Tab-separated table of C-alpha atoms in Angstrom:
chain	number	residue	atom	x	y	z
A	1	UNK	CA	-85.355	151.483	127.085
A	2	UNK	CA	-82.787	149.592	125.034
A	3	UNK	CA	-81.697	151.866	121.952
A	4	UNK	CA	-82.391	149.884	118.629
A	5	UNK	CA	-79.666	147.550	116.554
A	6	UNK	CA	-78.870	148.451	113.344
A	7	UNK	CA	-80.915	146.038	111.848
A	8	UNK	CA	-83.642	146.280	113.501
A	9	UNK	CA	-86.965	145.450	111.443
A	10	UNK	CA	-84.873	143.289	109.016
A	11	UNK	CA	-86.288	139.580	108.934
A	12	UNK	CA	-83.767	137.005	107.603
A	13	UNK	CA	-85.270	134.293	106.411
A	14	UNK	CA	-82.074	131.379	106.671
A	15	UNK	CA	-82.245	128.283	104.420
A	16	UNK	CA	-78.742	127.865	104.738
A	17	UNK	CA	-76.939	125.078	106.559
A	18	UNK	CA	-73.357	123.728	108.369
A	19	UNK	CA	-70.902	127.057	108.032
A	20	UNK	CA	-70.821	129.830	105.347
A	21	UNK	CA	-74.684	130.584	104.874
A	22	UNK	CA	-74.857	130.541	108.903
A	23	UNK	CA	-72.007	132.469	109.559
A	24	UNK	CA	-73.160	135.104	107.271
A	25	UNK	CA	-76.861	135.128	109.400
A	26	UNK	CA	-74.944	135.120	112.742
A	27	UNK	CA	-73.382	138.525	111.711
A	28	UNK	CA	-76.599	139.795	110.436
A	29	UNK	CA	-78.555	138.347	113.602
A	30	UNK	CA	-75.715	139.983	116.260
A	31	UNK	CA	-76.662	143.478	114.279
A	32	UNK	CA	-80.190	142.808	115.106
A	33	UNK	CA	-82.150	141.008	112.240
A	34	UNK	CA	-84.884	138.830	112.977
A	35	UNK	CA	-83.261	135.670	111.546
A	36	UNK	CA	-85.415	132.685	111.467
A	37	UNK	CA	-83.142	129.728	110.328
A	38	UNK	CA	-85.136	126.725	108.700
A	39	UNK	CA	-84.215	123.220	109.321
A	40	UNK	CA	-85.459	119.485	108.970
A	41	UNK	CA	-88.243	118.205	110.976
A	42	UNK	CA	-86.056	115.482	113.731
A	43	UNK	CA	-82.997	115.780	111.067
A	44	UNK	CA	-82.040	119.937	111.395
A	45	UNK	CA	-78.750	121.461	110.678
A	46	UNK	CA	-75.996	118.877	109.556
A	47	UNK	CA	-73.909	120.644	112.343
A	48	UNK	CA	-76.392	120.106	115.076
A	49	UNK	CA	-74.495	116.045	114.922
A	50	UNK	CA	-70.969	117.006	114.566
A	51	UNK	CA	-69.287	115.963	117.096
A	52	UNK	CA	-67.385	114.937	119.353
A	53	UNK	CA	-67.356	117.699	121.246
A	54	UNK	CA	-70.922	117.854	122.673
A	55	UNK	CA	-72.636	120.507	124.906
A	56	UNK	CA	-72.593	119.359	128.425
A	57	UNK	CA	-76.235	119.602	130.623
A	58	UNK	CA	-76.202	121.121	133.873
A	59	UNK	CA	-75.308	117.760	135.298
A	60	UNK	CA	-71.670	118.126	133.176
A	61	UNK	CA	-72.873	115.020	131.276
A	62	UNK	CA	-72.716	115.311	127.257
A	63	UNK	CA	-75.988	115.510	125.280
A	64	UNK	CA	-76.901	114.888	121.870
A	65	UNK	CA	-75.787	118.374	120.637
A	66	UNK	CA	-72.691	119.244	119.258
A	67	UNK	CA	-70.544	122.753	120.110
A	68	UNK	CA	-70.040	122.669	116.844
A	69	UNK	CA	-73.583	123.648	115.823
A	70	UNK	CA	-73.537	126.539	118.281
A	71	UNK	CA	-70.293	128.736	116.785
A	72	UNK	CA	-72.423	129.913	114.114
A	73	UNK	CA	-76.476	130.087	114.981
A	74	UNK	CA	-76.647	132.495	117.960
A	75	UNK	CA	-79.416	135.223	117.995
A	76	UNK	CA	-81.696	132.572	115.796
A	77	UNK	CA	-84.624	131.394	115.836
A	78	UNK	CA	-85.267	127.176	115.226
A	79	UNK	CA	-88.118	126.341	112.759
A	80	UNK	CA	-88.745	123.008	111.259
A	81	UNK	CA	-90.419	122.948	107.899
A	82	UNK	CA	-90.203	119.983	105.386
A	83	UNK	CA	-89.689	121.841	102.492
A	84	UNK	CA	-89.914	118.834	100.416
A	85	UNK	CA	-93.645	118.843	100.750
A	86	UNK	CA	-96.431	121.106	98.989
A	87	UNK	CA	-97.310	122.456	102.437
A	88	UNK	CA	-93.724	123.054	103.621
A	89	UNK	CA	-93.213	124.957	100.507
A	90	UNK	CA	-96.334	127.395	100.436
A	91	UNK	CA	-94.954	127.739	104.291
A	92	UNK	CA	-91.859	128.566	103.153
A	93	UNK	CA	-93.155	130.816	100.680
A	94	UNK	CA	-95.807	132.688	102.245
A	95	UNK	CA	-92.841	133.752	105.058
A	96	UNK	CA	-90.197	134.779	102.485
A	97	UNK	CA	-93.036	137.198	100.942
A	98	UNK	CA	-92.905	138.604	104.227
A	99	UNK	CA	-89.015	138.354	104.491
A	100	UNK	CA	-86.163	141.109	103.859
A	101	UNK	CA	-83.776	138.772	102.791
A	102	UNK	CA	-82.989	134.921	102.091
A	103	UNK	CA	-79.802	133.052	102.696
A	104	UNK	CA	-79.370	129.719	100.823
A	105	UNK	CA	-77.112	127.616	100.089
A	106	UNK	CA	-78.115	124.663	98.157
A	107	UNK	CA	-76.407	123.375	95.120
A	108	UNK	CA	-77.184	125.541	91.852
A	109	UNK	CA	-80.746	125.030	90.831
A	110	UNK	CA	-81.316	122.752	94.015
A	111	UNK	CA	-84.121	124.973	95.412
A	112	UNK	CA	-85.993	125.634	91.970
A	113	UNK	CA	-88.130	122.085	91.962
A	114	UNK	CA	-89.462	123.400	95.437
A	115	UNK	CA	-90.457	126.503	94.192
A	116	UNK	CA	-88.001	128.400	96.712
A	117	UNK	CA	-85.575	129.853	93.790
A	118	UNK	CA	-84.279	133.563	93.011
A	119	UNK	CA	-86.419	134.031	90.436
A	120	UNK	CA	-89.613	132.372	92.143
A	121	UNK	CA	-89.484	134.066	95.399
A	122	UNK	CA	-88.172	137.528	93.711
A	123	UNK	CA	-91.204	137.442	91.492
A	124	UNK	CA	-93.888	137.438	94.549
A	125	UNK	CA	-91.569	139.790	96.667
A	126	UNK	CA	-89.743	142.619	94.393
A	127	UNK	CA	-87.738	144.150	97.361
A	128	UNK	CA	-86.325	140.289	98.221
A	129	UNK	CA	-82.391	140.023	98.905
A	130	UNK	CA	-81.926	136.638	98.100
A	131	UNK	CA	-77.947	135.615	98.948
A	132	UNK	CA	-76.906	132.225	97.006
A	133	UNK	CA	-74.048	130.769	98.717
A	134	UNK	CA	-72.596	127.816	96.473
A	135	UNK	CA	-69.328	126.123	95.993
A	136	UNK	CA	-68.536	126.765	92.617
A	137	UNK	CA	-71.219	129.764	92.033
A	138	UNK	CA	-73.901	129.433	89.141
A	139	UNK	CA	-71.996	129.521	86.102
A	140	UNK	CA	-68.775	127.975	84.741
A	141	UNK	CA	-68.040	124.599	84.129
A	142	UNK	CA	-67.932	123.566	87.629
A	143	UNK	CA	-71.489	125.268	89.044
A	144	UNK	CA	-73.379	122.075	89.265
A	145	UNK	CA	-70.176	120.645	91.639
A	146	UNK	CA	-70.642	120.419	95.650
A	147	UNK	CA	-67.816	122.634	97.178
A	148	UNK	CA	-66.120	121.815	100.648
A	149	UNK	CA	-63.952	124.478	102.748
A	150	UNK	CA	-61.144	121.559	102.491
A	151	UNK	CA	-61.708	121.487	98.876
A	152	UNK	CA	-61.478	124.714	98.003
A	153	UNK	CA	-58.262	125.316	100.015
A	154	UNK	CA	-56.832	123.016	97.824
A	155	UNK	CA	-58.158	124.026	94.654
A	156	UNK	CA	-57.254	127.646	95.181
A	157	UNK	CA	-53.590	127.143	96.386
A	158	UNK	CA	-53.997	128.542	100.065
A	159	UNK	CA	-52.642	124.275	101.203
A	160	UNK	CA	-49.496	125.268	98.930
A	161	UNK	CA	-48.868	128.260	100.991
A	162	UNK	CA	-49.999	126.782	104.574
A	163	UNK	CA	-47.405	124.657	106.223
A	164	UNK	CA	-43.298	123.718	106.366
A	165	UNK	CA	-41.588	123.438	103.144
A	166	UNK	CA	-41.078	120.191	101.759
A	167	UNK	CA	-37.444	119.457	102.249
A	168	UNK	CA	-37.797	120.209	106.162
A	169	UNK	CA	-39.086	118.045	109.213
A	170	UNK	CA	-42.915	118.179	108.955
A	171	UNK	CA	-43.257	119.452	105.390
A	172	UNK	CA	-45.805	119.329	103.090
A	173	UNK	CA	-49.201	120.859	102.594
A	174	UNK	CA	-51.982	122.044	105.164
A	175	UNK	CA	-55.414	123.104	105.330
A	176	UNK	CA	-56.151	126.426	108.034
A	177	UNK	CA	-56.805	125.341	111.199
A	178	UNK	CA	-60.405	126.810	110.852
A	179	UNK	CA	-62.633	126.352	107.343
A	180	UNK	CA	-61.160	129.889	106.346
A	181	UNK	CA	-62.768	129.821	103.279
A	182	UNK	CA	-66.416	129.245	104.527
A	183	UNK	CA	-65.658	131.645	107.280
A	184	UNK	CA	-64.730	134.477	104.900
A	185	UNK	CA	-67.530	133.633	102.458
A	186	UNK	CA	-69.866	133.845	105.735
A	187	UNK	CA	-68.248	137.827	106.529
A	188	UNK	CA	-68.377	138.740	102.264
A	189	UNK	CA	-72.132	137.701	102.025
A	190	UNK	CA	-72.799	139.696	104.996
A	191	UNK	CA	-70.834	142.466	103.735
A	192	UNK	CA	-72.905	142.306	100.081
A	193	UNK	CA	-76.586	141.763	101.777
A	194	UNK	CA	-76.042	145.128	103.580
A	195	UNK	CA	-74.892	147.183	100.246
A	196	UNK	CA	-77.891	145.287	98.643
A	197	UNK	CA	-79.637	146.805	101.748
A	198	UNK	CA	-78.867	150.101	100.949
A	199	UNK	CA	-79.433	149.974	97.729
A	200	UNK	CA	-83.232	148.784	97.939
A	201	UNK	CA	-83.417	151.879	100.236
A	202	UNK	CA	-82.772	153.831	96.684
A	203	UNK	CA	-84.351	151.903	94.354
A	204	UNK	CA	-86.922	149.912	96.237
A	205	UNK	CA	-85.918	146.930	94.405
A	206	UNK	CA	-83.716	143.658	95.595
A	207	UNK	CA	-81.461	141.519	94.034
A	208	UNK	CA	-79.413	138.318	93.870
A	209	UNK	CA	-76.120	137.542	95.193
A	210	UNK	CA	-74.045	135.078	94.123
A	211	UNK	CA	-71.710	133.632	96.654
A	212	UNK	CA	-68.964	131.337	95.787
A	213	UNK	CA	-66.587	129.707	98.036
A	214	UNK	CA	-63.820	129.628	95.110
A	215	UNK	CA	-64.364	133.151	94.446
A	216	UNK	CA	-63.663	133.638	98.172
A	217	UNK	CA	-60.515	131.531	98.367
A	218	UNK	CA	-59.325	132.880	95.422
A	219	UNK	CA	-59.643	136.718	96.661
A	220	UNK	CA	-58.386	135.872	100.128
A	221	UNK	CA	-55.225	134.869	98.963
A	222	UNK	CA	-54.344	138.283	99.206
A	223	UNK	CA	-50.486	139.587	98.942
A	224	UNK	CA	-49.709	136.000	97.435
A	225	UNK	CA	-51.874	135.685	94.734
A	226	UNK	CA	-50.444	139.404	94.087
A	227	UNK	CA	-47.242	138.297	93.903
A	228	UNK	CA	-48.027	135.511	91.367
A	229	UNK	CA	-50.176	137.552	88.868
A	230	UNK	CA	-47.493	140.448	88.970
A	231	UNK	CA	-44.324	138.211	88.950
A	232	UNK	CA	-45.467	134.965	87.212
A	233	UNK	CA	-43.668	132.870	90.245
A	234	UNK	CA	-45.752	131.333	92.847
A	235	UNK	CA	-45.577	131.480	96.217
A	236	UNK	CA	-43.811	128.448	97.785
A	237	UNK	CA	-44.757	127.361	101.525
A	238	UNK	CA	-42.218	129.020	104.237
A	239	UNK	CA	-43.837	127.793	107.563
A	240	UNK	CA	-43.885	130.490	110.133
A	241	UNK	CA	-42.147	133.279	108.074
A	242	UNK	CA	-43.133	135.910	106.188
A	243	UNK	CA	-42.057	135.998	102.349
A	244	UNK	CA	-42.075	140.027	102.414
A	245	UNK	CA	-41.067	140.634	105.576
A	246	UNK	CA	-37.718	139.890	108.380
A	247	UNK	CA	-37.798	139.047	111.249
A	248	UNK	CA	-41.281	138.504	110.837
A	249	UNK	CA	-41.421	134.638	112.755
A	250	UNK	CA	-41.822	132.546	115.546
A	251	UNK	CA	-38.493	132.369	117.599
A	252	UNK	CA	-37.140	130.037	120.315
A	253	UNK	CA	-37.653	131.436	123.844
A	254	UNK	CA	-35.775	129.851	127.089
A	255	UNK	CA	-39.366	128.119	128.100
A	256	UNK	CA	-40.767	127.840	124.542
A	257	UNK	CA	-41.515	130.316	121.456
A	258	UNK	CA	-42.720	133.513	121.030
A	259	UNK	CA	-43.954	135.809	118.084
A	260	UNK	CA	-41.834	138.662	116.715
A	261	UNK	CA	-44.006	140.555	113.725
A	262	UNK	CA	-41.295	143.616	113.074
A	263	UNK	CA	-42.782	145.130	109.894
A	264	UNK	CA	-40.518	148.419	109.487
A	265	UNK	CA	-37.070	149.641	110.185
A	266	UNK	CA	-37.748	151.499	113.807
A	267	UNK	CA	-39.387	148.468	114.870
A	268	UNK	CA	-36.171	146.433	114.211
A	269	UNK	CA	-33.971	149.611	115.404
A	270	UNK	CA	-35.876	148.967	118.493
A	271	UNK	CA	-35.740	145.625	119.123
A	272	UNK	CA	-32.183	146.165	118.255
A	273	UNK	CA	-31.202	148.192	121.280
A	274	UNK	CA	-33.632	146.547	123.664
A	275	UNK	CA	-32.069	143.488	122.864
A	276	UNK	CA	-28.456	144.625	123.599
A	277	UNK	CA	-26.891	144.408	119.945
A	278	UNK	CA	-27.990	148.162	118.275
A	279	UNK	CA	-24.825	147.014	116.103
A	280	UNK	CA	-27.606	144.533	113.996
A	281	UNK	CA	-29.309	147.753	113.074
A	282	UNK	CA	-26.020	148.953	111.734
A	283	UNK	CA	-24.862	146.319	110.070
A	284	UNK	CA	-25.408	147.177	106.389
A	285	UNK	CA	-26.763	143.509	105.416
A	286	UNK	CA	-30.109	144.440	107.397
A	287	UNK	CA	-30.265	148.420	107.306
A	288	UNK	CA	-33.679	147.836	105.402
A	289	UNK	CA	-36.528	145.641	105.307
A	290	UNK	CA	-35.725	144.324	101.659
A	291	UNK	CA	-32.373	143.716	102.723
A	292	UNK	CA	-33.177	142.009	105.769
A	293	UNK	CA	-35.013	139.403	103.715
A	294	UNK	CA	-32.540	138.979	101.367
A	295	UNK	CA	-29.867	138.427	104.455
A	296	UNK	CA	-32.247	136.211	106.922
A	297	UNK	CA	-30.522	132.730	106.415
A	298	UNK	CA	-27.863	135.507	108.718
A	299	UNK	CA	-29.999	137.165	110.398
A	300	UNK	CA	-32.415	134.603	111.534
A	301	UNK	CA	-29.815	132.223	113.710
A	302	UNK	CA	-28.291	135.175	115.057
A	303	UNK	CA	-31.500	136.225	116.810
A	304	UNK	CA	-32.379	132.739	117.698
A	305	UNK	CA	-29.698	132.670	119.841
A	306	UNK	CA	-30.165	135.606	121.395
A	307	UNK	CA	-34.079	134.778	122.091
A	308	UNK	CA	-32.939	131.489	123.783
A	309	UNK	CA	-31.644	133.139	126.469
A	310	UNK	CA	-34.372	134.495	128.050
A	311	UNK	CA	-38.523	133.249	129.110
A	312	UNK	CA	-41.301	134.187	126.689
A	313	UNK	CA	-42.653	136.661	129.606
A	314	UNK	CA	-39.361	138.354	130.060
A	315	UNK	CA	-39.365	138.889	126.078
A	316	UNK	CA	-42.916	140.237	126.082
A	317	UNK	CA	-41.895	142.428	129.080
A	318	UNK	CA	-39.269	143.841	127.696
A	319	UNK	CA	-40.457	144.809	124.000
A	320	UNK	CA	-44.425	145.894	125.177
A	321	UNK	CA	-43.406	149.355	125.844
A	322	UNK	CA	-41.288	149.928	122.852
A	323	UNK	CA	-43.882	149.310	120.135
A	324	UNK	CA	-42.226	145.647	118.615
A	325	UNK	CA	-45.035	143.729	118.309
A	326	UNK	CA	-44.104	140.571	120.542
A	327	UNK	CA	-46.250	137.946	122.145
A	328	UNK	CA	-47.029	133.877	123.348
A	329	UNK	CA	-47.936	131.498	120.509
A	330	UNK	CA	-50.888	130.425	122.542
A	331	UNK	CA	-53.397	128.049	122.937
A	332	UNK	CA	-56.823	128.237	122.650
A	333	UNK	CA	-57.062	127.750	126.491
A	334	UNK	CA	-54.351	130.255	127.113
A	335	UNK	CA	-55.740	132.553	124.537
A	336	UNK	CA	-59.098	132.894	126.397
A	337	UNK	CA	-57.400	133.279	129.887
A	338	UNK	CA	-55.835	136.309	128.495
A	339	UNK	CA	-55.853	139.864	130.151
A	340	UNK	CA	-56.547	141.495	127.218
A	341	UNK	CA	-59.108	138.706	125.563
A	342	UNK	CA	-60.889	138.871	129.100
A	343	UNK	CA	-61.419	142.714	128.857
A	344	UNK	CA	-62.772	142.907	125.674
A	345	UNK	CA	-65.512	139.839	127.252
A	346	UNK	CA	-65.100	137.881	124.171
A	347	UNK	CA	-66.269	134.899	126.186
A	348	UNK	CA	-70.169	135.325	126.160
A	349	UNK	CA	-72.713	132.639	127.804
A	350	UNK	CA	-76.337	133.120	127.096
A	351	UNK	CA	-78.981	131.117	129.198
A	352	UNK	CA	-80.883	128.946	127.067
A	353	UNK	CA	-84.227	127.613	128.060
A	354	UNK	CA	-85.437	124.446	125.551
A	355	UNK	CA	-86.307	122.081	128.329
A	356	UNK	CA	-83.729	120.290	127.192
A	357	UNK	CA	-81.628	120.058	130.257
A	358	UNK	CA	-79.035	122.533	128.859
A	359	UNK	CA	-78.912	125.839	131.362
A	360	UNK	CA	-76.402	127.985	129.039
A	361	UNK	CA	-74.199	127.987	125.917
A	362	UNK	CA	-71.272	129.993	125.851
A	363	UNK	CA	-69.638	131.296	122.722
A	364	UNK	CA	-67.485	134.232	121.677
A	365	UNK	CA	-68.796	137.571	121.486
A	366	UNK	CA	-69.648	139.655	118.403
A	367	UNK	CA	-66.048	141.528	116.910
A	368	UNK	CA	-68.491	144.260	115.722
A	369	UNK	CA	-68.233	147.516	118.430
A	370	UNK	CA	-70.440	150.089	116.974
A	371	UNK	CA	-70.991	152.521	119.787
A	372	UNK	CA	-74.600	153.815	118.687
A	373	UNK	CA	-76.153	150.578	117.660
A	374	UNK	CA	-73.802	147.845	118.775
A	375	UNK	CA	-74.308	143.606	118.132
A	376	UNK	CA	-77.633	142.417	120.267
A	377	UNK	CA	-77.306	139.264	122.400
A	378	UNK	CA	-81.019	137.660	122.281
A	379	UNK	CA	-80.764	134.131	122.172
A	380	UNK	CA	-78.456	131.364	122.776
A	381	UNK	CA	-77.875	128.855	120.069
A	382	UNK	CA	-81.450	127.431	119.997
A	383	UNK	CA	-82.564	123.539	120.089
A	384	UNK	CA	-84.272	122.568	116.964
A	385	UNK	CA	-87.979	123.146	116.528
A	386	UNK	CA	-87.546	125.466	119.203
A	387	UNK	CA	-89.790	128.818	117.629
A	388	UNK	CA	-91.884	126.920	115.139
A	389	UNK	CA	-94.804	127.419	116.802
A	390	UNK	CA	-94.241	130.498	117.975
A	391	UNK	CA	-93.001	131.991	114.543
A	392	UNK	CA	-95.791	130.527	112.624
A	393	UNK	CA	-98.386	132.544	114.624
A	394	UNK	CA	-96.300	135.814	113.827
A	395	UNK	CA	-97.121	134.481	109.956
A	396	UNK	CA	-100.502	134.046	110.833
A	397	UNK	CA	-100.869	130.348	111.155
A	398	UNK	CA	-103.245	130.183	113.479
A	399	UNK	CA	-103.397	126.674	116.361
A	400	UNK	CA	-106.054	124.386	114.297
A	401	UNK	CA	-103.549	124.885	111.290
A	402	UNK	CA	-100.397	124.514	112.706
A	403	UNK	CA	-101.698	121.001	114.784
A	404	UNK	CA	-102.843	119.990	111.318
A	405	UNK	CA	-99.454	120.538	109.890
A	406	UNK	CA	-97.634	118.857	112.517
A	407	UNK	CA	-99.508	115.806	112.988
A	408	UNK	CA	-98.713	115.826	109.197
A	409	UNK	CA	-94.930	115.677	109.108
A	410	UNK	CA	-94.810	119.195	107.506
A	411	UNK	CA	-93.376	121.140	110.869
């Protein structure tokens, strides 16, 4: 008998749509909640239509459905329910009386004309965790404003740190390569539904969470923001170095680039004498880390043309046994033919059976190892509408009713 997740007996019920509110679910659903993610009759998740890419059928032929949808709504369940009518919303309703939590993420106040806000839904279910994800959050000037991932990198300065600097090749700046901020707000609301979790197991009462994307982008700046509110200066963009650290960089190999991350004086001691020239570690211009900034427009060309002379792999070889952290800027193809990714099987597929002439999804696996409970794989990404029926009936709906409701737009 499989041993139970740690969230067993937790029912999610997911309003939330394209990246934040459903990342936050996926980590609760991998743990083992019952997440039952609500979407548009024929319409469903803004993701489910954003592509190019598109899952392939078994034939290898694209469908309909976008990867895009899948990164973020494994271990779910698919209802439709058009909450913009008065059955959708007693639906709606009557399951999040029933529910642990709620995830939304609608503009502030958007959900309150349905009947489906905090203070609503709190009111007919005490112990309710109701999560709010917004753009903005629900106060300040800017609460009634839509917030984008791409906007909020902006806002919060994380494009002014991302990319070359201006008076190089290439400079200017850049948004992450991933919707960091979403992604982040996704792992924080997960993070503050399971304290809220344990502290309904004191009290016996939920609460509201308030979820902002600025908040997130603002906290996740991390070391640099630090530097700004404790200096006054702010961090300029630097490309691939570090503004604390040296040699802390991409380098030049003889068959491309590699990564050298040396964050302390044995590390560079090391590298030193592996590399044939202890004398750098001597040399009183880098005999520290602080120093070693100071001196890189030296140090930096001097290494460069030492890491020109031999292959990425012969680097990597050379420096994995002496603790200097080293390795291949890869891609994303060569990062997921890697020993070390492969081991961990952080490639998952999961069959998937929606008659929809898709066999099997495959997406990356859960970063969560618990060792007594750990993440669940249940479903694969699922096709829309795909529970409805079947959920319903768990709610009590019974077949007369839920024909009634489909044959009137409502599911």
């Amino acid at each position: 008998m499989a041993k139970p997740a740690a969230l067993d007996g937790i029912k999610v019920l997911d309003l939330s749509r394209v990246l934040a509110g459903p990342w936050c679910t996926q980590i609760l659903a991998d743990l083992g909640a019952d997440v039952i993610k609500i979407e548009r009759p024929g319409v469903g998740d803004d993701t489910r239509t954003w592509g190019p890419p598109f899952i392939k059928d078994a034939n290898g032929n694209d469908t309909d459905q976008a990867s895009y949808f899948t990164a973020c709504n494994r271990n779910k369940r698919s209802v439709t329910v058009d909450m913009a009518t008065a059955d959708g919303q007693a639906l709606l309703k009557q399951m999040a009386a029933q529910a642990d939590i709620v995830v939304e993420n609608f503009k502030t106040g958007g959900l309150k004309q349905y009947g489906l806000d905090h203070e609503a839904l709190r009111a007919a279910n005490p112990r309710l965790i109701y999560c709010s994800v917004t753009g903005f959050g629900h106060d300040g000037p800017y609460a009634e404003r839509a917030g984008y991932d791409l906007m909020i990198q902006a806002m919060t300065g994380m494009m002014s740190i991302t990319g070359r600097p201006d008076d190089v090749p290439g400079g200017g700046p850049l948004r992450v390569g991933v919707a960091l901020t979403d992604l982040f707000t996704g792992v924080y609301a997960s993070t503050a539904i399971l304290a809220a979790l344990q502290v309904r197991d004191r009290t016996g009462e939920g609460q509201h969470i308030d979820m902002a994307l600025l908040d997130v982008g603002m906290a996740i700046l991390a070391n640099q923001a630090s530097a700004f509110l404790n200096t006054g200066k702010a961090p300029e963009r630097q490309g691939n170095t570090h503004p604390s650290l040296a040699p802390y960089q991409d380098f030049p190999t003889l068959d491309g680039s590699m990564l050298l991350a040396i964050g302390n004086n044995g590390q560079f001691a090391r590298f030193c004498e592996a590399a044939g020239h202890a004398e750098w570690a001597a040399d009183a211009r880098f005999a520290s880390n602080t120093l070693r900034v100071k001196h890189r427009g030296v140090l930096i060309p001097m290494m460069e043309e030492l890491t020109r002379t031999r292959t990425t792999a012969d680097w990597v070889t050379l420096l994995e046994d002496k603790a200097v952290p080293c390795g291949p800027i890869n891609d994303i193809a060569q990062a997921f033919d890697d020993a070390q990714v492969k081991s961990r099987g952080l490639a998952v597929t999961l069959p998937r059976d929606a008659g929809d002439g898709i066999e099997s999804i495959t997406g990356v696996a859960s970063p969560l190892r618990l060792t007594a409970t750990p993440p669940v794989l249940r479903h694969a990404p699922p096709a829309l509408g795909q529970h409805t029926r079947e959920v319903l009936a768990e709610f009590g709906i019974d077949a007369a009713r839920f024909d009634a409701l489909r044959s009137a737009g409502v599911v």
